[in-house]
Short mmCIF file of C-alpha atoms in Angstrom, two decimals:
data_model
loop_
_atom_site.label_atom_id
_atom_site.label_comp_id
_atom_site.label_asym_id
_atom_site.label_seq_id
_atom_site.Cartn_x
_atom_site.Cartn_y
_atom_site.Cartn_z
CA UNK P 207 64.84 -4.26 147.15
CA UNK P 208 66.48 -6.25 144.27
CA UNK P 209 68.34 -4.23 141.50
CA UNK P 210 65.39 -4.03 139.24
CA UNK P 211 63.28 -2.93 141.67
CA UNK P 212 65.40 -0.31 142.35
CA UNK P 213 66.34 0.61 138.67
CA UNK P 214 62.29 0.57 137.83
CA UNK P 215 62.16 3.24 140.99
CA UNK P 216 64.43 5.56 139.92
CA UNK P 217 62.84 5.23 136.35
CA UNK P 218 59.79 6.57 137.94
CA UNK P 219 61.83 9.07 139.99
CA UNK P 220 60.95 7.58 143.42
CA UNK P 221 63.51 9.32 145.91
CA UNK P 222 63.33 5.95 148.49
CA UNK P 223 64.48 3.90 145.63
CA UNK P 224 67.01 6.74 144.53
CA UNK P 225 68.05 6.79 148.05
CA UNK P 226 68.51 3.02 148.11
CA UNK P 227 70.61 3.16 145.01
CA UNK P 228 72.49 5.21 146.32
CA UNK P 229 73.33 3.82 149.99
CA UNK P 230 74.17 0.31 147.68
CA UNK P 231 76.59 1.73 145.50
CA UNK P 232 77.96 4.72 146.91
CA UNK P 233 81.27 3.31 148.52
CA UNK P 234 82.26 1.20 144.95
CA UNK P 235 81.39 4.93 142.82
CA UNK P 236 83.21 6.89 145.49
CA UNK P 237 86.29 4.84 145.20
CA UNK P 238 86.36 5.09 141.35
CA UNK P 239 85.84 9.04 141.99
CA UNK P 240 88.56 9.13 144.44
CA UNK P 241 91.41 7.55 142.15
CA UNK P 242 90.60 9.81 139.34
CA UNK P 243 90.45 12.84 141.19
CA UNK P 244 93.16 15.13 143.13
CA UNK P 245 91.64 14.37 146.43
CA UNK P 246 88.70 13.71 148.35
CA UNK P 247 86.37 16.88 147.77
CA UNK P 248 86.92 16.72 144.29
CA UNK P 249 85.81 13.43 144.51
CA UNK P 250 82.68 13.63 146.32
CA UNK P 251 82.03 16.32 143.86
CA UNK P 252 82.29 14.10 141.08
CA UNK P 253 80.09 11.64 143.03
CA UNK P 254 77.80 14.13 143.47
CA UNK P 255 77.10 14.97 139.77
CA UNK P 256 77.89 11.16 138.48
CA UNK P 257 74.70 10.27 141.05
CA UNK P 258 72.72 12.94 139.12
CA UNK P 259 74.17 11.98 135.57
CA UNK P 260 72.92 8.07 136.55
CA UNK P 261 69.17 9.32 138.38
CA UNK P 262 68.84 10.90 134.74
CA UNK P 263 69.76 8.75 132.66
CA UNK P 264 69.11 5.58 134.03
CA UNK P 265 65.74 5.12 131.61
CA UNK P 266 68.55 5.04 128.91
CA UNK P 267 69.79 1.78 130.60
CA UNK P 268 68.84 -1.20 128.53
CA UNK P 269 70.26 -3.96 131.16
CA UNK P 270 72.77 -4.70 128.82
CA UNK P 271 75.49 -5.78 130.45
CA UNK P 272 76.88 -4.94 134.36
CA UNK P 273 74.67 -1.67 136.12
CA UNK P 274 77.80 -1.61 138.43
CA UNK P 275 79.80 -1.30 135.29
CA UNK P 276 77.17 1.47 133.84
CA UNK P 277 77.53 3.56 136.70
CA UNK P 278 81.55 3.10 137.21
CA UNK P 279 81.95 4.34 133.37
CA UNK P 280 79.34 7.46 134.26
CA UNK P 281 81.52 7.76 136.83
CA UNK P 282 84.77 7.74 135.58
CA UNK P 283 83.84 9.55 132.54
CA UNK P 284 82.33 12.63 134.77
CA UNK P 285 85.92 12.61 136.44
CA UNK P 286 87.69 12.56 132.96
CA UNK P 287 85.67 15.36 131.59
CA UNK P 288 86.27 17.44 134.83
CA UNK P 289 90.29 17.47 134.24
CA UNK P 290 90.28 17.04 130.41
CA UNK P 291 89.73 20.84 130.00
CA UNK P 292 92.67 22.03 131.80
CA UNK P 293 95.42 19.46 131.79
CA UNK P 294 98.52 19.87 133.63
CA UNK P 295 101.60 18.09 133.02
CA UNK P 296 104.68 19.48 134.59
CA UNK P 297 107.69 20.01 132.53
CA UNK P 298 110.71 19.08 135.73
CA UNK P 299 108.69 16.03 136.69
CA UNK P 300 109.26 15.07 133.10
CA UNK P 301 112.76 15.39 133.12
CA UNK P 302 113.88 14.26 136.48
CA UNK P 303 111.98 11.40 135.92
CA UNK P 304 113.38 9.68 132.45
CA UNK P 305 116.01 7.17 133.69
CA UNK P 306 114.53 6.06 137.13
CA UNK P 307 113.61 2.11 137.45
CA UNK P 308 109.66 1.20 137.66
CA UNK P 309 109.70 -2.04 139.69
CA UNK P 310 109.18 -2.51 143.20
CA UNK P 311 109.40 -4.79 146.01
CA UNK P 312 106.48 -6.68 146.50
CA UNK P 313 106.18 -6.34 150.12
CA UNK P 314 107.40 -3.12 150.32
CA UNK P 315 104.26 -1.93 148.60
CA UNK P 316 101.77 -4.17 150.84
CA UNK P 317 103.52 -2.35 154.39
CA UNK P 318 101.81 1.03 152.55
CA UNK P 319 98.28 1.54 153.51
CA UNK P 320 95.40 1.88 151.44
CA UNK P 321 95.01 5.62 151.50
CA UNK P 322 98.80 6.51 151.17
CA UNK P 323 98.53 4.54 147.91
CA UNK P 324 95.69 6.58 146.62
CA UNK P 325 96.98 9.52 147.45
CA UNK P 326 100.18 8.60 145.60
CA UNK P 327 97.65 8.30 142.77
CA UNK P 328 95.81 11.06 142.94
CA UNK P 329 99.12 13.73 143.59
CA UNK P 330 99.66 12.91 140.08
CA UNK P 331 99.72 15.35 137.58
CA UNK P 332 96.00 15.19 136.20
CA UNK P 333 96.78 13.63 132.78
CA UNK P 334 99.54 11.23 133.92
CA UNK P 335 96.59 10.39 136.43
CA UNK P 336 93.67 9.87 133.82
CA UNK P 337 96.24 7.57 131.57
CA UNK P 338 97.40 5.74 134.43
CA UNK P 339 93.74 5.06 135.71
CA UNK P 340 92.73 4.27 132.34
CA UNK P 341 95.27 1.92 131.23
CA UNK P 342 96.56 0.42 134.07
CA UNK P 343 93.46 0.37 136.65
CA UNK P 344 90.79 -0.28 133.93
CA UNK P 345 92.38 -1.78 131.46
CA UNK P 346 91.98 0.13 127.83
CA UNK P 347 94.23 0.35 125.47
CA UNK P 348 96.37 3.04 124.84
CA UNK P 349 94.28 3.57 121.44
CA UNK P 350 91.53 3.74 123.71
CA UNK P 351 93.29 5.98 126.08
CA UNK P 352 94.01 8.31 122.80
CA UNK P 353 90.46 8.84 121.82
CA UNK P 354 89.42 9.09 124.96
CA UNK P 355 92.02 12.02 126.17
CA UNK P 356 92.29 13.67 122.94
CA UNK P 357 95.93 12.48 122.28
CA UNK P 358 97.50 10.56 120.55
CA UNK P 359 98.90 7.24 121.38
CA UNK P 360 102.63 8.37 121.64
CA UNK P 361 101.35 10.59 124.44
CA UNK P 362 99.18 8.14 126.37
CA UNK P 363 102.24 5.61 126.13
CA UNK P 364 104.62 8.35 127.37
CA UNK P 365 102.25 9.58 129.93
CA UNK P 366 101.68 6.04 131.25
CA UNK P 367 105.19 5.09 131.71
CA UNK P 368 106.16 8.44 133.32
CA UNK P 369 102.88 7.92 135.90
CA UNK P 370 105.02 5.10 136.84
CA UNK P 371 107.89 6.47 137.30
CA UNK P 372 106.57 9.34 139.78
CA UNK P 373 104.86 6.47 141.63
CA UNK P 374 107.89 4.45 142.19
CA UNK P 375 109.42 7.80 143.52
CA UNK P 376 107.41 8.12 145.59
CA UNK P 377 106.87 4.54 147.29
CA UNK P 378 110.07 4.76 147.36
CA UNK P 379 110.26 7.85 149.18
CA UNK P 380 107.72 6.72 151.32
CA UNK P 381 109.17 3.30 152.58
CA UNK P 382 112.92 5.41 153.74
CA UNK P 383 110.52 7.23 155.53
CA UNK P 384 109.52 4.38 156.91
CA UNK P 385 112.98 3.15 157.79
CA UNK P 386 114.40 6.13 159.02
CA UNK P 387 111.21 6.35 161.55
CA UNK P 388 111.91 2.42 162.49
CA UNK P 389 115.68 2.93 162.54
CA UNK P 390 115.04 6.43 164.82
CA UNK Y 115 115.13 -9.80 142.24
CA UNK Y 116 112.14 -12.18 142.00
CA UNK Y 117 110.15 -10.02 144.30
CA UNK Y 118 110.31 -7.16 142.33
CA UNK Y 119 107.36 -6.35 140.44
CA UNK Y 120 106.13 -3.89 137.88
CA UNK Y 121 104.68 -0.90 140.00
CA UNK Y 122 101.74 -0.42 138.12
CA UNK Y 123 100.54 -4.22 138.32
CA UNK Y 124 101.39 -3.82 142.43
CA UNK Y 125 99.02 -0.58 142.17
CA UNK Y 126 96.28 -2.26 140.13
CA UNK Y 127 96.37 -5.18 143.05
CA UNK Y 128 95.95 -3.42 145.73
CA UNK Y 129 93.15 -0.73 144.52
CA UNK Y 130 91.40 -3.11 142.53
CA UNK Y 131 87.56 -3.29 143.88
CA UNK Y 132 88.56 -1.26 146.80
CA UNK Y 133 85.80 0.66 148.50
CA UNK Y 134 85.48 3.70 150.51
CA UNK Y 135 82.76 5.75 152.07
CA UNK Y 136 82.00 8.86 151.47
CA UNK Y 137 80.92 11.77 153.92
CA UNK Y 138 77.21 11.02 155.32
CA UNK Y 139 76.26 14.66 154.12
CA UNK Y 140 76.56 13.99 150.42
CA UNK Y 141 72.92 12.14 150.27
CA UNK Y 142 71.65 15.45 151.72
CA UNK Y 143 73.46 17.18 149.00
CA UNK Y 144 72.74 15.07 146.75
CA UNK Y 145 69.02 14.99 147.92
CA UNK Y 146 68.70 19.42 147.53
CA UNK Y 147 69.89 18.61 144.54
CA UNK Y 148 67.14 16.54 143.35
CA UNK Y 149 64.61 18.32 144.52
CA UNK Y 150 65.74 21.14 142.68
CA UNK Y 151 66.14 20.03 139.44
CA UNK Y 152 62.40 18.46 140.01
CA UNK Y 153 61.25 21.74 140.69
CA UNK Y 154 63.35 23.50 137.25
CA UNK Y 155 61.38 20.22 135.57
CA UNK Y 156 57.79 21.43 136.89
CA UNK Y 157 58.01 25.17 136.40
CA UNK Y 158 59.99 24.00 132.39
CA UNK Y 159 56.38 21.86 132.28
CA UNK Y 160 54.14 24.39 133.21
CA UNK Y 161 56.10 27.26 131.34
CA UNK Y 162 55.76 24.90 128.34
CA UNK Y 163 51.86 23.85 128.56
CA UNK Y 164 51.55 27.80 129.51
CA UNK Y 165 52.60 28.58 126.68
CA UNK Y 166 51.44 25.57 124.54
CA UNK Y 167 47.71 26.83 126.16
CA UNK Y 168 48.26 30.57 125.28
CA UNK Y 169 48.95 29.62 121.73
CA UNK Y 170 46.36 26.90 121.43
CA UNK Y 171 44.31 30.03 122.69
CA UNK Y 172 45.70 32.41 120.59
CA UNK Y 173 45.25 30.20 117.78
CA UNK Y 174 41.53 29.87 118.35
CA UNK Y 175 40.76 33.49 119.07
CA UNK Y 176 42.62 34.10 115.44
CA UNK Y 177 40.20 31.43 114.19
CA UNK Y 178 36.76 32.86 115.86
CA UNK Y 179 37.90 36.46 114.11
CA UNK Y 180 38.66 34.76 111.06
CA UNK Y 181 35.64 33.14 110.32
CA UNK Y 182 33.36 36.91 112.12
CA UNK Y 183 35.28 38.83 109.62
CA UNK Y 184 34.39 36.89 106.35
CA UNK Y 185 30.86 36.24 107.70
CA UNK Y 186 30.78 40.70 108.34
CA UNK Y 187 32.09 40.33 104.74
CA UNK Y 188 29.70 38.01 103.33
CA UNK Y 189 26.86 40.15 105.12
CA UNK Y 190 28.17 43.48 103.29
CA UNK Y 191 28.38 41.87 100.21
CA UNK Y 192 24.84 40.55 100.45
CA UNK Y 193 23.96 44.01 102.00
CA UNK Y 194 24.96 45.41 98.58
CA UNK Y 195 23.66 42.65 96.07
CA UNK Y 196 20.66 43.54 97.50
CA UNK Y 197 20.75 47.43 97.42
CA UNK Y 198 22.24 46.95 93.54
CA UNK Y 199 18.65 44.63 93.47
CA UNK Y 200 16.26 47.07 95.12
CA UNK Y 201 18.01 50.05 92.84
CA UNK Y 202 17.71 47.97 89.51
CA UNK Y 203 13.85 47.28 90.80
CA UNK Y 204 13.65 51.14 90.93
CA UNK Y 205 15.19 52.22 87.95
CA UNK Y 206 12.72 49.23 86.19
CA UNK Y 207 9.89 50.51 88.20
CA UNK Y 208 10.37 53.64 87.04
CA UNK Y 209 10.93 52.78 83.60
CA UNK Y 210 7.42 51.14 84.02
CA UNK Y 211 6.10 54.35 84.76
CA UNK Y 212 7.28 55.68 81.97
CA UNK Y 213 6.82 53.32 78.88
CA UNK Y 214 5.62 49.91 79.21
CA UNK Y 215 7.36 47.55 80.91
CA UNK Y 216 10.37 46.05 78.39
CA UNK Y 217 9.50 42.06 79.98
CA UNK Y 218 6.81 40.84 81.38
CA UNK Y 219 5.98 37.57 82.65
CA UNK Y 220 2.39 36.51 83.57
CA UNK Y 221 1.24 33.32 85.53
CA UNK Y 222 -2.14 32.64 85.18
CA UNK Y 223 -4.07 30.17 87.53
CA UNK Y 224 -6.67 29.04 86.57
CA UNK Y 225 -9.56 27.48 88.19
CA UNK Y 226 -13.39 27.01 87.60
CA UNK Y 227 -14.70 28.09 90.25
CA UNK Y 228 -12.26 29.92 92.66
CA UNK Y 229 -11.54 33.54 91.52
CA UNK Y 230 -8.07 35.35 93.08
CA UNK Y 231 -5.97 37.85 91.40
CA UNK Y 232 -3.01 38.92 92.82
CA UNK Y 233 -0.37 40.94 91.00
CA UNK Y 234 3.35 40.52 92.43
CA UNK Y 235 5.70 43.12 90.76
CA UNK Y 236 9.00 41.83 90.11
CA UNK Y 237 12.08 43.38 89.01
CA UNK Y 238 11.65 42.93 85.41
CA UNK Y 239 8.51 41.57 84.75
CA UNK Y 240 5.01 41.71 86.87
CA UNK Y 241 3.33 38.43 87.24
CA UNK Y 242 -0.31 38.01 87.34
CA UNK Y 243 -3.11 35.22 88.83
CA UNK Y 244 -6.20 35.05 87.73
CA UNK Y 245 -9.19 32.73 87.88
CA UNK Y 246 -9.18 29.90 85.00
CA UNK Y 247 -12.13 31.22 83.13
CA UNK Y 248 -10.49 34.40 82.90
CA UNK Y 249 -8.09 34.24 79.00
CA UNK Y 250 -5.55 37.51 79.72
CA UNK Y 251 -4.93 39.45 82.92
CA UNK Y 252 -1.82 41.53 83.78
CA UNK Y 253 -0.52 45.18 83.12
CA UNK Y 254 0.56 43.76 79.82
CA UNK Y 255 -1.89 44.84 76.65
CA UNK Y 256 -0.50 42.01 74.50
CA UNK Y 257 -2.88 38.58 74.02
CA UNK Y 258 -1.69 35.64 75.49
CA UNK Y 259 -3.29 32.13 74.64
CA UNK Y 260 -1.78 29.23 77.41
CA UNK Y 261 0.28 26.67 75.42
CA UNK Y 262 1.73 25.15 78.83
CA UNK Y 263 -0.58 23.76 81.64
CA UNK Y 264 -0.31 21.66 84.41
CA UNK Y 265 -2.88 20.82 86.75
CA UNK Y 266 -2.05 20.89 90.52
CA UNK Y 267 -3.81 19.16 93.59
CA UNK Y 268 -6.33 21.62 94.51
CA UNK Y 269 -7.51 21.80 90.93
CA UNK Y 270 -6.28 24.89 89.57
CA UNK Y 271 -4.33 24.99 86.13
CA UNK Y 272 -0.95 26.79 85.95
CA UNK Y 273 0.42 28.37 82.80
CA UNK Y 274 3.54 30.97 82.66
CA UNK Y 275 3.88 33.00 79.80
CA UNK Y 276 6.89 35.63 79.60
CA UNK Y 277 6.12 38.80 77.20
CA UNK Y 278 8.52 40.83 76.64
CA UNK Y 279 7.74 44.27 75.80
CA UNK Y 280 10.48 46.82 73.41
CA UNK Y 281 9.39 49.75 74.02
CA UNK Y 282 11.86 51.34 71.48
CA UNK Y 283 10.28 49.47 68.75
CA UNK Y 284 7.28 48.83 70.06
CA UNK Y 285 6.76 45.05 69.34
CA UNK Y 286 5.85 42.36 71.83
CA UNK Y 287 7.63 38.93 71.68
CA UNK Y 288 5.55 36.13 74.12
CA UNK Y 289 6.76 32.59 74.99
CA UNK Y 290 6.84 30.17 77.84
CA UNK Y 291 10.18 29.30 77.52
CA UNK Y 292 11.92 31.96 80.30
CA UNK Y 293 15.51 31.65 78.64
CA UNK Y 294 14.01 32.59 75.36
CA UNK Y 295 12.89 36.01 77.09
CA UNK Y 296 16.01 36.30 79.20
CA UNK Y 297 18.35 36.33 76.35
CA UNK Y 298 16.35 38.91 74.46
CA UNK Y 299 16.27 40.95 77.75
CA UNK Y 300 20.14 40.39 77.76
CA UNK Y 301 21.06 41.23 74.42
CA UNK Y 302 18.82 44.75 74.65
CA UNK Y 303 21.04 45.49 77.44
CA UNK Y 304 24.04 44.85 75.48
CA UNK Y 305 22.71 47.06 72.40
CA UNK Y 306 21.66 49.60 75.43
CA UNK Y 307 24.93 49.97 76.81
CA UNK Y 308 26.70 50.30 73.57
CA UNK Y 309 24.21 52.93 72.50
CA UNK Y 310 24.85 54.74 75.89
CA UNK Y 311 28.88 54.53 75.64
CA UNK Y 312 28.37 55.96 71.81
CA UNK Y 313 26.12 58.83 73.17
CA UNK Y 314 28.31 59.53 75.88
CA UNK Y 315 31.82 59.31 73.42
CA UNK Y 316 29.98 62.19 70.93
CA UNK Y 317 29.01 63.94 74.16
CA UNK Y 318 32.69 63.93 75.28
CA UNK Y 319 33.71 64.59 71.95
CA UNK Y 320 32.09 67.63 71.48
CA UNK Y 321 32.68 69.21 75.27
CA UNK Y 322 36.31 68.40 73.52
CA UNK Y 323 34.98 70.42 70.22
CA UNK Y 324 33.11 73.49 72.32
CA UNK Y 325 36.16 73.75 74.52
CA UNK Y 326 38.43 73.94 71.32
CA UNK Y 327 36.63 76.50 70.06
CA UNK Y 328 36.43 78.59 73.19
CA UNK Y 329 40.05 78.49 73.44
CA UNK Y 330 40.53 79.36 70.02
CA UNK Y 331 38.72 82.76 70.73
CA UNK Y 332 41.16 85.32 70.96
CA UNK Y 333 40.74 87.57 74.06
#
């Protein structure tokens, strides 16, 4: 089935095409809902209601532009909404965080696996998360990010570079693991 | 140092079109899910053309009542036009009875050799036919001579002549032209009912005077 064979299906609410849409796209959306969230049932929650957001709306699409694309933003936005109402930013990691370095060795990052580096992502705090995502993953602007989040673009800025930070803590953390378990 | 890179650019590398499967369950989940918002969507539909029916209904039955009630209305009213009729025909008839009718109006058909003579009463006037040969029939006693004829198919000659009849003064006024009659019939009325609310002012008046005087009698 090619894609507007499935998009006219789905128009007419025909579950095989709905189910096809579906099976195609599910890993890509998944993936989107996993770096946004806090962890995986969270994300197949999101999943869950960005597959019912895009069954609904999908007579709305005009095939302007990517359906991948269409769906990711339904996707992400479902996600955003989720954690906009109750952000949570904590003060200590704030703090503890202002001075420390945000570069890393190139390779040291590639010996981490896929899933450790998600779930570096997703362990932080929700809005550091959404900015980070936003900004660095998907590429808006931080006046984007501002509109988006509901702050301003002192805050995204902020937010962004102290995602960063608590990143490069914790690859680092991660890789003396690493080298304590080698040198052990 | 030349290895080191910014951590979010190593990040955006590595997750960049990653992909990752979700549990198998979720299209069942997802599926339920479906199925029961299709089913909200029905039972929404049918609660909505229900309803859209039941008004449309409603609407109709409001309609059918609507249109029963003015025709019961338009039946009463015509119910009492035509008592006010038959009671007006009364009170004529039985001013007939008692003086000669105030208006008459006789039709005379004439023909030369068919004779017929039917009188039809009428509310103010009686009307008469009569064979052609025949100059005046009719309850009236004044003298008519035909002025207007026509001549239908079957021969006979129609003439209408309207008398009107005062029987206060006691004079006679004929002519064929209806209106001519009608007004005079219209303007006795008028003088009639002034005379009546004049009789019934002095009659007032003195029940007013009598009552005076009764009260004015000392016990």
């Amino acid at each position: 089935m090619t894609q507007e064979q499935l998009i006219k299906g789905c128009r007419k609410n025909d579950r095989t095409a709905q189910s096809e849409l579906f099976k195609q796209y599910k890993d890509t959306l998944y993936f989107v809902s996993l770096k946004y969230s806090r962890n995986a049932v969270e994300a197949e929650d999101n999943l869950h209601d960005a597959f019912m957001v895009i069954f609904d709306s999908i007579k709305k699409f005009e095939n302007r532009g990517s359906f991948e694309g269409w769906m990711k933003r339904i996707t992400m936005f479902k996600a955003i909404d989720r954690y906009k109402k109750n952000k949570y930013t904590p003060v200590d990691i704030l703090e503890k965080t202002q001075a420390a370095e945000e570069t890393v060795e190139k390779e040291e990052l590639e010996t981490i696996s896929l899933d450790t580096l998600l779930q570096c992502v997703q362990e932080l705090p929700d809005q550091y998360r959404l900015v980070f995502n936003l900004y660095q993953l998907d590429g808006y602007s931080h006046k984007e990010v501002a509109r988006i989040l509901n702050i301003s673009e002192g805050t995204s800025k902020s937010n962004f570079h102290r995602a960063k930070v608590v990143l490069q803590k914790s690859i680092t953390a991660l890789t003396h693991q690493k080298i304590s378990k080698h040198g052990a | 140092m030349e290895h080191r890179k910014d951590i979010g650019e190593l990040f955006k590398d590595r997750l960049d079109d990653a992909k990752k499967a979700p549990k198998q369950a979720l299209w069942e989940r997802l599926d339920a899910s479906l199925n029961k918002r299709d089913k909200k969507r029905r039972t929404a539909a049918w609660f909505w053309y229900g309803g859209a029916g039941i008004l449309l209904a409603l609407l109709f039955l409001a309609g059918v009542l609507a249109t029963s009630d003015s025709k019961t209305i338009n039946e009463n009213a015509t119910e009492i036009s035509s008592k006010e009729n038959t009671l007006e025909t009364e009170r004529n008839t039985t001013k007939n009875k008692m003086a000669p009718s105030e208006a008459e109006s006789t039709i005379t058909i004439e023909n030369q050799t068919n004779v017929a003579k039917t009188a039809v009463p009428d509310t103010v006037s009686s009307t008469t036919i009569s064979p052609a040969n025949a100059t005046k029939k009719g309850t009236s006693n004044t003298g008519t001579t035909p002025t207007k004829k026509s001549v239908t198919k079957d021969g006979f000659k129609v003439t209408t002549t309207h008398e009107y009849y005062n029987s206060d003064l006691d004079t006679t006024t004929t002519s064929q032209n209806k209106k001519k009659i009608d007004s005079l019939v219209a303007a006795n009325k008028r003088m009639m009912a002034v005379k009546d609310s004049i009789a019934r002012k002095r009659a007032s008046d003195s029940i007013k005077l009598n009552k005076a005087k009764t009260d004015s009698i000392p016990e």
